[in-house]
Amino acid sequence: MLEKFTKRKLKGAKLIEYTDENFIQDLRRELQSARKKFPSSDAVLAALTEEVGELAKAHMEEWNRVIKEAVQVAAMAIRVAVEGDATLIGV
């Protein structure tokens, strides 16, 4: 039962299959949005840590938020890997 639940996403009132490809599409949109909203690489490591905490909380409390939080974690992990964290340069 849990395996089926984690592979589905509620869209409107209808459950749809949620695949790796869907996740990657959502990730690309989230990454673009995050860079537009927060163009600076200041504190991206702190933001990643916050998102991981939100994912853990969603996993324990609100399954409907798990996919959204996982996408945000992945987007911030990409930013850390690609852009680095400007507040930690030279530390």
PDB file of C-alpha atoms in Angstrom:
ATOM      1  CA  MET A   1       0.000   0.000   0.000  1.00  0.00           C
ATOM      2  CA  LEU A   2       2.706   2.493   0.933  1.00  0.00           C
ATOM      3  CA  GLU A   3       4.624   1.805  -2.293  1.00  0.00           C
ATOM      4  CA  LYS A   4       1.555   2.601  -4.391  1.00  0.00           C
ATOM      5  CA  PHE A   5       0.895   5.781  -2.399  1.00  0.00           C
ATOM      6  CA  THR A   6       4.394   7.118  -2.903  1.00  0.00           C
ATOM      7  CA  LYS A   7       4.097   6.632  -6.656  1.00  0.00           C
ATOM      8  CA  ARG A   8       0.906   8.664  -6.971  1.00  0.00           C
ATOM      9  CA  LYS A   9       0.184  12.358  -6.756  1.00  0.00           C
ATOM     10  CA  LEU A  10      -3.135  14.046  -6.202  1.00  0.00           C
ATOM     11  CA  LYS A  11      -4.001  16.388  -9.054  1.00  0.00           C
ATOM     12  CA  GLY A  12      -7.318  18.052  -8.448  1.00  0.00           C
ATOM     13  CA  ALA A  13      -9.581  15.269  -7.260  1.00  0.00           C
ATOM     14  CA  LYS A  14      -7.788  12.616  -9.313  1.00  0.00           C
ATOM     15  CA  LEU A  15      -4.778  10.470  -8.423  1.00  0.00           C
ATOM     16  CA  ILE A  16      -2.169  10.292 -11.175  1.00  0.00           C
ATOM     17  CA  GLU A  17       0.972   8.189 -11.525  1.00  0.00           C
ATOM     18  CA  TYR A  18       4.046  10.170 -10.486  1.00  0.00           C
ATOM     19  CA  THR A  19       7.215   9.066 -12.245  1.00  0.00           C
ATOM     20  CA  ASP A  20      10.890  10.012 -12.242  1.00  0.00           C
ATOM     21  CA  GLU A  21      10.209  12.069 -15.360  1.00  0.00           C
ATOM     22  CA  ASN A  22       7.442  13.993 -13.568  1.00  0.00           C
ATOM     23  CA  PHE A  23       9.816  14.640 -10.674  1.00  0.00           C
ATOM     24  CA  ILE A  24      12.533  15.949 -13.000  1.00  0.00           C
ATOM     25  CA  GLN A  25      10.059  18.239 -14.773  1.00  0.00           C
ATOM     26  CA  ASP A  26       8.882  19.596 -11.424  1.00  0.00           C
ATOM     27  CA  LEU A  27      12.518  19.953 -10.346  1.00  0.00           C
ATOM     28  CA  ARG A  28      13.393  22.037 -13.405  1.00  0.00           C
ATOM     29  CA  ARG A  29      10.435  24.355 -12.748  1.00  0.00           C
ATOM     30  CA  GLU A  30      11.333  24.660  -9.056  1.00  0.00           C
ATOM     31  CA  LEU A  31      14.982  25.371  -9.812  1.00  0.00           C
ATOM     32  CA  GLN A  32      14.041  28.110 -12.283  1.00  0.00           C
ATOM     33  CA  SER A  33      11.587  29.625  -9.810  1.00  0.00           C
ATOM     34  CA  ALA A  34      14.060  29.496  -6.911  1.00  0.00           C
ATOM     35  CA  ARG A  35      16.785  31.184  -8.945  1.00  0.00           C
ATOM     36  CA  LYS A  36      14.378  33.901 -10.059  1.00  0.00           C
ATOM     37  CA  LYS A  37      13.023  34.494  -6.550  1.00  0.00           C
ATOM     38  CA  PHE A  38      16.433  34.216  -4.813  1.00  0.00           C
ATOM     39  CA  PRO A  39      19.162  34.929  -7.403  1.00  0.00           C
ATOM     40  CA  SER A  40      21.966  35.185  -4.837  1.00  0.00           C
ATOM     41  CA  SER A  41      23.798  32.068  -3.724  1.00  0.00           C
ATOM     42  CA  ASP A  42      24.009  33.456  -0.188  1.00  0.00           C
ATOM     43  CA  ALA A  43      22.972  30.900   2.434  1.00  0.00           C
ATOM     44  CA  VAL A  44      21.919  28.174  -0.017  1.00  0.00           C
ATOM     45  CA  LEU A  45      23.408  25.538   2.282  1.00  0.00           C
ATOM     46  CA  ALA A  46      21.253  26.807   5.155  1.00  0.00           C
ATOM     47  CA  ALA A  47      18.234  26.792   2.827  1.00  0.00           C
ATOM     48  CA  LEU A  48      18.998  23.190   1.827  1.00  0.00           C
ATOM     49  CA  THR A  49      19.173  22.179   5.480  1.00  0.00           C
ATOM     50  CA  GLU A  50      15.820  23.864   6.144  1.00  0.00           C
ATOM     51  CA  GLU A  51      14.232  22.071   3.186  1.00  0.00           C
ATOM     52  CA  VAL A  52      15.550  18.699   4.398  1.00  0.00           C
ATOM     53  CA  GLY A  53      13.892  19.363   7.754  1.00  0.00           C
ATOM     54  CA  GLU A  54      10.611  20.237   6.034  1.00  0.00           C
ATOM     55  CA  LEU A  55      10.823  17.017   3.978  1.00  0.00           C
ATOM     56  CA  ALA A  56      11.385  14.956   7.122  1.00  0.00           C
ATOM     57  CA  LYS A  57       8.432  16.630   8.830  1.00  0.00           C
ATOM     58  CA  ALA A  58       6.181  16.085   5.808  1.00  0.00           C
ATOM     59  CA  HIS A  59       7.257  12.457   5.646  1.00  0.00           C
ATOM     60  CA  MET A  60       6.134  11.931   9.228  1.00  0.00           C
ATOM     61  CA  GLU A  61       3.032  14.123   9.233  1.00  0.00           C
ATOM     62  CA  GLU A  62       1.638  15.085   5.832  1.00  0.00           C
ATOM     63  CA  TRP A  63       2.216  12.667   2.971  1.00  0.00           C
ATOM     64  CA  ASN A  64       0.547  15.030   0.514  1.00  0.00           C
ATOM     65  CA  ARG A  65       3.534  17.409   0.879  1.00  0.00           C
ATOM     66  CA  VAL A  66       6.329  14.851   0.455  1.00  0.00           C
ATOM     67  CA  ILE A  67       6.739  15.254  -3.313  1.00  0.00           C
ATOM     68  CA  LYS A  68       6.727  19.066  -3.120  1.00  0.00           C
ATOM     69  CA  GLU A  69       9.308  19.086  -0.325  1.00  0.00           C
ATOM     70  CA  ALA A  70      11.480  16.476  -2.071  1.00  0.00           C
ATOM     71  CA  VAL A  71      11.518  18.619  -5.220  1.00  0.00           C
ATOM     72  CA  GLN A  72      12.579  21.648  -3.161  1.00  0.00           C
ATOM     73  CA  VAL A  73      15.371  19.641  -1.501  1.00  0.00           C
ATOM     74  CA  ALA A  74      16.640  18.494  -4.898  1.00  0.00           C
ATOM     75  CA  ALA A  75      16.566  22.045  -6.273  1.00  0.00           C
ATOM     76  CA  MET A  76      18.560  23.395  -3.344  1.00  0.00           C
ATOM     77  CA  ALA A  77      21.035  20.505  -3.561  1.00  0.00           C
ATOM     78  CA  ILE A  78      21.659  21.413  -7.197  1.00  0.00           C
ATOM     79  CA  ARG A  79      22.218  25.046  -6.239  1.00  0.00           C
ATOM     80  CA  VAL A  80      24.713  24.056  -3.538  1.00  0.00           C
ATOM     81  CA  ALA A  81      26.582  21.794  -5.973  1.00  0.00           C
ATOM     82  CA  VAL A  82      26.575  24.173  -8.931  1.00  0.00           C
ATOM     83  CA  GLU A  83      26.688  27.637  -7.330  1.00  0.00           C
ATOM     84  CA  GLY A  84      28.176  26.989  -3.932  1.00  0.00           C
ATOM     85  CA  ASP A  85      27.262  29.061  -0.913  1.00  0.00           C
ATOM     86  CA  ALA A  86      28.629  32.601  -1.145  1.00  0.00           C
ATOM     87  CA  THR A  87      28.510  33.018   2.633  1.00  0.00           C
ATOM     88  CA  LEU A  88      30.978  30.141   3.079  1.00  0.00           C
ATOM     89  CA  ILE A  89      33.633  31.148   0.544  1.00  0.00           C
ATOM     90  CA  GLY A  90      36.989  31.292   2.274  1.00  0.00           C
ATOM     91  CA  VAL A  91      35.742  29.637   5.455  1.00  0.00           C
TER      92      VAL A  91
END
